[in-house]
Amino acid sequence: MIKGFLNAGLSNIMASTKTASSAELLQKLGISVTLDNHSLAKACDVIIVALKPFNVLDELKNLAACLKGKVIISVAALIPLKAYNSVIKDAEIYRAMPNICVEINKGFIPLTGEKGDNHKLVENIMKLLGEVTWVSEEMLDKLTLFSASTPALVAELMDAFYLAAMEIGITQQLASAAIVSVFAGVAELYRAEEVTAIRNKVITPKGTTIKLLLETQRRNVKLSIQESIIKASSLLEALLEKFR
């Protein structure tokens, strides 16, 4: 997220971290860094909480006195707004679920929270990182998997393309360029038309494309991806229950 904010021209950034080694890495980005969360909480008006879910509430309890009147955006998974409101009083609290693409300002960022006086400020801050949409908290939790986790799956698919390209004799440079162009291009087309329409423009009777698609159907590739997402979603739901 920090890289995305810097790319967007935001300069007044302060970060807190636990170790001197990670502080050194952050300082190389040209931002202010502290090892003391209390110092950060006192100094900043808008605070983005990026902690592991099992640690976040205990840490916020320790900082509660410093967080009054602040705008807080949590990007921690699983923890509901009611839990934050139980430990932090008199603060404006939101949840966001960005994905890794915020690093290049192409993220998809669902936001949720009771829209207070600073909700437009929160929205504009997150818009620096990509596409922002307001959703219910229930939907944000679902998107934790669907938009925040699935870039890893897409990367695996791209790697499958890459390895297949190596096997059939396409050079590494050409394979990488083609993969980037294909995935980015299809994504842009999908903004304007249905995926089935894109597919139907490519397939021809007895052509290699339909043979490719039928082979993936025979191997249940599409169904396997669908079932994997649904299964992971069930596991996420079980984790969410522990925090409700």
Short mmCIF file of N, CA and C in Angstrom, two decimals, residues 140-232:
data_model
loop_
_atom_site.label_atom_id
_atom_site.label_comp_id
_atom_site.label_asym_id
_atom_site.label_seq_id
_atom_site.Cartn_x
_atom_site.Cartn_y
_atom_site.Cartn_z
N LEU A 140 -17.98 -7.35 2.06
CA LEU A 140 -16.54 -7.15 2.18
C LEU A 140 -15.85 -8.42 2.64
N ASP A 141 -16.47 -9.14 3.58
CA ASP A 141 -15.88 -10.40 4.04
C ASP A 141 -15.81 -11.42 2.91
N LYS A 142 -16.83 -11.47 2.08
CA LYS A 142 -16.79 -12.39 0.93
C LYS A 142 -15.69 -12.00 -0.05
N LEU A 143 -15.51 -10.70 -0.23
CA LEU A 143 -14.49 -10.22 -1.16
C LEU A 143 -13.08 -10.38 -0.62
N THR A 144 -12.95 -10.66 0.67
CA THR A 144 -11.64 -10.97 1.23
C THR A 144 -10.99 -12.10 0.46
N LEU A 145 -11.78 -13.10 0.14
CA LEU A 145 -11.28 -14.20 -0.69
C LEU A 145 -11.32 -13.82 -2.16
N PHE A 146 -12.47 -13.32 -2.61
CA PHE A 146 -12.71 -13.24 -4.04
C PHE A 146 -11.86 -12.18 -4.74
N SER A 147 -11.57 -11.06 -4.09
CA SER A 147 -10.75 -10.05 -4.76
C SER A 147 -9.37 -9.88 -4.13
N ALA A 148 -9.23 -10.21 -2.84
CA ALA A 148 -7.93 -10.03 -2.19
C ALA A 148 -7.05 -11.27 -2.29
N SER A 149 -7.65 -12.46 -2.31
CA SER A 149 -6.86 -13.70 -2.38
C SER A 149 -6.64 -14.19 -3.81
N THR A 150 -7.61 -13.96 -4.68
CA THR A 150 -7.54 -14.56 -6.02
C THR A 150 -6.42 -14.03 -6.92
N PRO A 151 -5.81 -12.86 -6.67
CA PRO A 151 -4.63 -12.53 -7.48
C PRO A 151 -3.55 -13.62 -7.43
N ALA A 152 -3.46 -14.33 -6.30
CA ALA A 152 -2.50 -15.43 -6.22
C ALA A 152 -2.89 -16.56 -7.19
N LEU A 153 -4.19 -16.82 -7.31
CA LEU A 153 -4.67 -17.83 -8.24
C LEU A 153 -4.43 -17.40 -9.69
N VAL A 154 -4.69 -16.13 -9.97
CA VAL A 154 -4.43 -15.62 -11.31
C VAL A 154 -2.95 -15.74 -11.65
N ALA A 155 -2.09 -15.45 -10.67
CA ALA A 155 -0.64 -15.59 -10.89
C ALA A 155 -0.27 -17.04 -11.19
N GLU A 156 -0.94 -17.98 -10.52
CA GLU A 156 -0.70 -19.40 -10.79
C GLU A 156 -1.13 -19.76 -12.22
N LEU A 157 -2.25 -19.22 -12.66
CA LEU A 157 -2.71 -19.46 -14.03
C LEU A 157 -1.72 -18.90 -15.04
N MET A 158 -1.21 -17.71 -14.75
CA MET A 158 -0.23 -17.11 -15.66
C MET A 158 1.04 -17.95 -15.70
N ASP A 159 1.42 -18.49 -14.55
CA ASP A 159 2.60 -19.35 -14.51
C ASP A 159 2.37 -20.63 -15.31
N ALA A 160 1.15 -21.16 -15.27
CA ALA A 160 0.82 -22.34 -16.07
C ALA A 160 0.99 -22.03 -17.55
N PHE A 161 0.53 -20.86 -17.97
CA PHE A 161 0.72 -20.43 -19.36
C PHE A 161 2.21 -20.36 -19.69
N TYR A 162 2.97 -19.79 -18.77
CA TYR A 162 4.40 -19.59 -18.98
C TYR A 162 5.12 -20.93 -19.15
N LEU A 163 4.83 -21.88 -18.25
CA LEU A 163 5.49 -23.18 -18.32
C LEU A 163 5.10 -23.94 -19.59
N ALA A 164 3.83 -23.81 -19.98
CA ALA A 164 3.40 -24.44 -21.24
C ALA A 164 4.13 -23.81 -22.42
N ALA A 165 4.32 -22.50 -22.38
CA ALA A 165 5.03 -21.82 -23.45
C ALA A 165 6.46 -22.33 -23.57
N MET A 166 7.10 -22.57 -22.44
CA MET A 166 8.46 -23.11 -22.45
C MET A 166 8.48 -24.48 -23.13
N GLU A 167 7.48 -25.30 -22.82
CA GLU A 167 7.43 -26.67 -23.35
C GLU A 167 7.25 -26.68 -24.86
N ILE A 168 6.47 -25.74 -25.38
CA ILE A 168 6.21 -25.77 -26.83
C ILE A 168 7.19 -24.92 -27.63
N GLY A 169 8.17 -24.32 -26.92
CA GLY A 169 9.27 -23.67 -27.62
C GLY A 169 9.17 -22.17 -27.81
N ILE A 170 8.32 -21.51 -27.05
CA ILE A 170 8.24 -20.04 -27.10
C ILE A 170 9.29 -19.48 -26.14
N THR A 171 9.99 -18.45 -26.54
CA THR A 171 11.04 -17.89 -25.70
C THR A 171 10.45 -17.24 -24.45
N GLN A 172 11.28 -17.13 -23.42
CA GLN A 172 10.81 -16.56 -22.15
C GLN A 172 10.29 -15.13 -22.34
N GLN A 173 11.03 -14.34 -23.09
CA GLN A 173 10.64 -12.95 -23.29
C GLN A 173 9.30 -12.84 -24.01
N LEU A 174 9.15 -13.61 -25.08
CA LEU A 174 7.89 -13.57 -25.84
C LEU A 174 6.74 -14.13 -25.02
N ALA A 175 6.99 -15.19 -24.25
CA ALA A 175 5.94 -15.78 -23.43
C ALA A 175 5.43 -14.77 -22.41
N SER A 176 6.36 -14.11 -21.73
CA SER A 176 5.97 -13.12 -20.71
C SER A 176 5.18 -11.98 -21.32
N ALA A 177 5.65 -11.48 -22.47
CA ALA A 177 4.95 -10.37 -23.14
C ALA A 177 3.56 -10.79 -23.58
N ALA A 178 3.43 -11.99 -24.13
CA ALA A 178 2.12 -12.46 -24.59
C ALA A 178 1.16 -12.66 -23.43
N ILE A 179 1.65 -13.23 -22.34
CA ILE A 179 0.79 -13.48 -21.17
C ILE A 179 0.25 -12.18 -20.60
N VAL A 180 1.13 -11.20 -20.43
CA VAL A 180 0.69 -9.90 -19.90
C VAL A 180 -0.36 -9.28 -20.83
N SER A 181 -0.10 -9.32 -22.12
CA SER A 181 -1.02 -8.72 -23.09
C SER A 181 -2.37 -9.44 -23.09
N VAL A 182 -2.34 -10.77 -23.07
CA VAL A 182 -3.59 -11.55 -23.12
C VAL A 182 -4.43 -11.30 -21.88
N PHE A 183 -3.84 -11.41 -20.69
CA PHE A 183 -4.61 -11.24 -19.46
C PHE A 183 -5.13 -9.81 -19.31
N ALA A 184 -4.27 -8.83 -19.59
CA ALA A 184 -4.70 -7.43 -19.48
C ALA A 184 -5.76 -7.10 -20.53
N GLY A 185 -5.56 -7.61 -21.74
CA GLY A 185 -6.50 -7.31 -22.82
C GLY A 185 -7.87 -7.92 -22.59
N VAL A 186 -7.90 -9.18 -22.17
CA VAL A 186 -9.18 -9.84 -21.89
C VAL A 186 -9.89 -9.15 -20.73
N ALA A 187 -9.13 -8.73 -19.71
CA ALA A 187 -9.73 -8.02 -18.58
C ALA A 187 -10.39 -6.72 -19.04
N GLU A 188 -9.73 -6.02 -19.95
CA GLU A 188 -10.29 -4.77 -20.45
C GLU A 188 -11.54 -5.04 -21.32
N LEU A 189 -11.50 -6.09 -22.13
CA LEU A 189 -12.67 -6.46 -22.92
C LEU A 189 -13.86 -6.80 -22.02
N TYR A 190 -13.56 -7.44 -20.89
CA TYR A 190 -14.61 -7.87 -19.98
C TYR A 190 -15.37 -6.69 -19.37
N ARG A 191 -14.76 -5.53 -19.37
CA ARG A 191 -15.46 -4.34 -18.89
C ARG A 191 -16.61 -3.97 -19.83
N ALA A 192 -16.51 -4.41 -21.09
CA ALA A 192 -17.50 -4.00 -22.09
C ALA A 192 -18.44 -5.11 -22.52
N GLU A 193 -18.05 -6.38 -22.33
CA GLU A 193 -18.89 -7.47 -22.81
C GLU A 193 -18.72 -8.72 -21.95
N GLU A 194 -19.66 -9.65 -22.11
CA GLU A 194 -19.64 -10.88 -21.33
C GLU A 194 -18.46 -11.77 -21.75
N VAL A 195 -17.97 -12.56 -20.78
CA VAL A 195 -16.84 -13.43 -21.09
C VAL A 195 -17.20 -14.45 -22.17
N THR A 196 -18.45 -14.90 -22.17
CA THR A 196 -18.84 -15.87 -23.21
C THR A 196 -18.80 -15.23 -24.60
N ALA A 197 -19.10 -13.94 -24.67
CA ALA A 197 -19.02 -13.25 -25.96
C ALA A 197 -17.58 -13.16 -26.44
N ILE A 198 -16.66 -12.93 -25.49
CA ILE A 198 -15.23 -12.89 -25.84
C ILE A 198 -14.79 -14.25 -26.37
N ARG A 199 -15.19 -15.29 -25.65
CA ARG A 199 -14.85 -16.66 -26.07
C ARG A 199 -15.39 -16.96 -27.46
N ASN A 200 -16.65 -16.60 -27.68
CA ASN A 200 -17.29 -16.95 -28.95
C ASN A 200 -16.68 -16.23 -30.15
N LYS A 201 -16.02 -15.09 -29.89
CA LYS A 201 -15.35 -14.38 -30.97
C LYS A 201 -14.07 -15.09 -31.41
N VAL A 202 -13.54 -15.94 -30.52
CA VAL A 202 -12.25 -16.58 -30.80
C VAL A 202 -12.42 -17.98 -31.39
N ILE A 203 -13.42 -18.71 -30.92
CA ILE A 203 -13.57 -20.10 -31.38
C ILE A 203 -14.10 -20.15 -32.82
N THR A 204 -13.67 -21.17 -33.54
CA THR A 204 -14.14 -21.42 -34.90
C THR A 204 -14.41 -22.92 -35.06
N PRO A 205 -15.28 -23.31 -35.99
CA PRO A 205 -15.58 -24.74 -36.17
C PRO A 205 -14.32 -25.56 -36.46
N LYS A 206 -14.11 -26.58 -35.66
CA LYS A 206 -13.00 -27.52 -35.80
C LYS A 206 -11.62 -26.85 -35.68
N GLY A 207 -11.61 -25.67 -35.07
CA GLY A 207 -10.35 -24.95 -34.91
C GLY A 207 -9.58 -25.40 -33.68
N THR A 208 -8.36 -24.86 -33.55
CA THR A 208 -7.53 -25.24 -32.41
C THR A 208 -8.07 -24.69 -31.09
N THR A 209 -8.77 -23.54 -31.15
CA THR A 209 -9.29 -22.95 -29.91
C THR A 209 -10.36 -23.82 -29.28
N ILE A 210 -11.30 -24.32 -30.09
CA ILE A 210 -12.35 -25.17 -29.53
C ILE A 210 -11.77 -26.48 -29.02
N LYS A 211 -10.73 -26.98 -29.70
CA LYS A 211 -10.07 -28.19 -29.21
C LYS A 211 -9.41 -27.92 -27.85
N LEU A 212 -8.80 -26.75 -27.71
CA LEU A 212 -8.19 -26.36 -26.44
C LEU A 212 -9.24 -26.30 -25.33
N LEU A 213 -10.36 -25.66 -25.60
CA LEU A 213 -11.41 -25.51 -24.59
C LEU A 213 -12.02 -26.86 -24.22
N LEU A 214 -12.24 -27.71 -25.20
CA LEU A 214 -12.81 -29.03 -24.92
C LEU A 214 -11.85 -29.88 -24.09
N GLU A 215 -10.57 -29.71 -24.33
CA GLU A 215 -9.57 -30.45 -23.54
C GLU A 215 -9.59 -29.98 -22.09
N THR A 216 -9.72 -28.67 -21.86
CA THR A 216 -9.80 -28.19 -20.48
C THR A 216 -11.09 -28.65 -19.82
N GLN A 217 -12.18 -28.73 -20.60
CA GLN A 217 -13.43 -29.26 -20.05
C GLN A 217 -13.29 -30.73 -19.67
N ARG A 218 -12.62 -31.48 -20.53
CA ARG A 218 -12.41 -32.90 -20.24
C ARG A 218 -11.64 -33.09 -18.94
N ARG A 219 -10.74 -32.18 -18.66
CA ARG A 219 -9.92 -32.25 -17.45
C ARG A 219 -10.56 -31.49 -16.28
N ASN A 220 -11.76 -30.98 -16.46
CA ASN A 220 -12.50 -30.27 -15.40
C ASN A 220 -11.74 -29.06 -14.84
N VAL A 221 -11.01 -28.37 -15.71
CA VAL A 221 -10.23 -27.22 -15.25
C VAL A 221 -11.14 -26.12 -14.68
N LYS A 222 -12.16 -25.77 -15.42
CA LYS A 222 -13.06 -24.69 -14.99
C LYS A 222 -13.78 -25.07 -13.71
N LEU A 223 -14.30 -26.30 -13.66
CA LEU A 223 -15.02 -26.75 -12.47
C LEU A 223 -14.08 -26.82 -11.27
N SER A 224 -12.85 -27.24 -11.48
CA SER A 224 -11.89 -27.33 -10.38
C SER A 224 -11.61 -25.95 -9.78
N ILE A 225 -11.50 -24.94 -10.64
CA ILE A 225 -11.28 -23.57 -10.15
C ILE A 225 -12.49 -23.09 -9.36
N GLN A 226 -13.68 -23.32 -9.91
CA GLN A 226 -14.90 -22.91 -9.22
C GLN A 226 -15.01 -23.57 -7.85
N GLU A 227 -14.79 -24.88 -7.81
CA GLU A 227 -14.93 -25.61 -6.55
C GLU A 227 -13.86 -25.20 -5.54
N SER A 228 -12.67 -24.87 -6.03
CA SER A 228 -11.60 -24.43 -5.13
C SER A 228 -11.95 -23.11 -4.47
N ILE A 229 -12.52 -22.18 -5.25
CA ILE A 229 -12.93 -20.89 -4.69
C ILE A 229 -14.05 -21.08 -3.67
N ILE A 230 -15.01 -21.91 -4.01
CA ILE A 230 -16.14 -22.15 -3.11
C ILE A 230 -15.68 -22.83 -1.81
N LYS A 231 -14.77 -23.80 -1.93
CA LYS A 231 -14.24 -24.48 -0.76
C LYS A 231 -13.48 -23.52 0.14
N ALA A 232 -12.63 -22.69 -0.46
CA ALA A 232 -11.88 -21.71 0.32
C ALA A 232 -12.81 -20.71 0.98
#
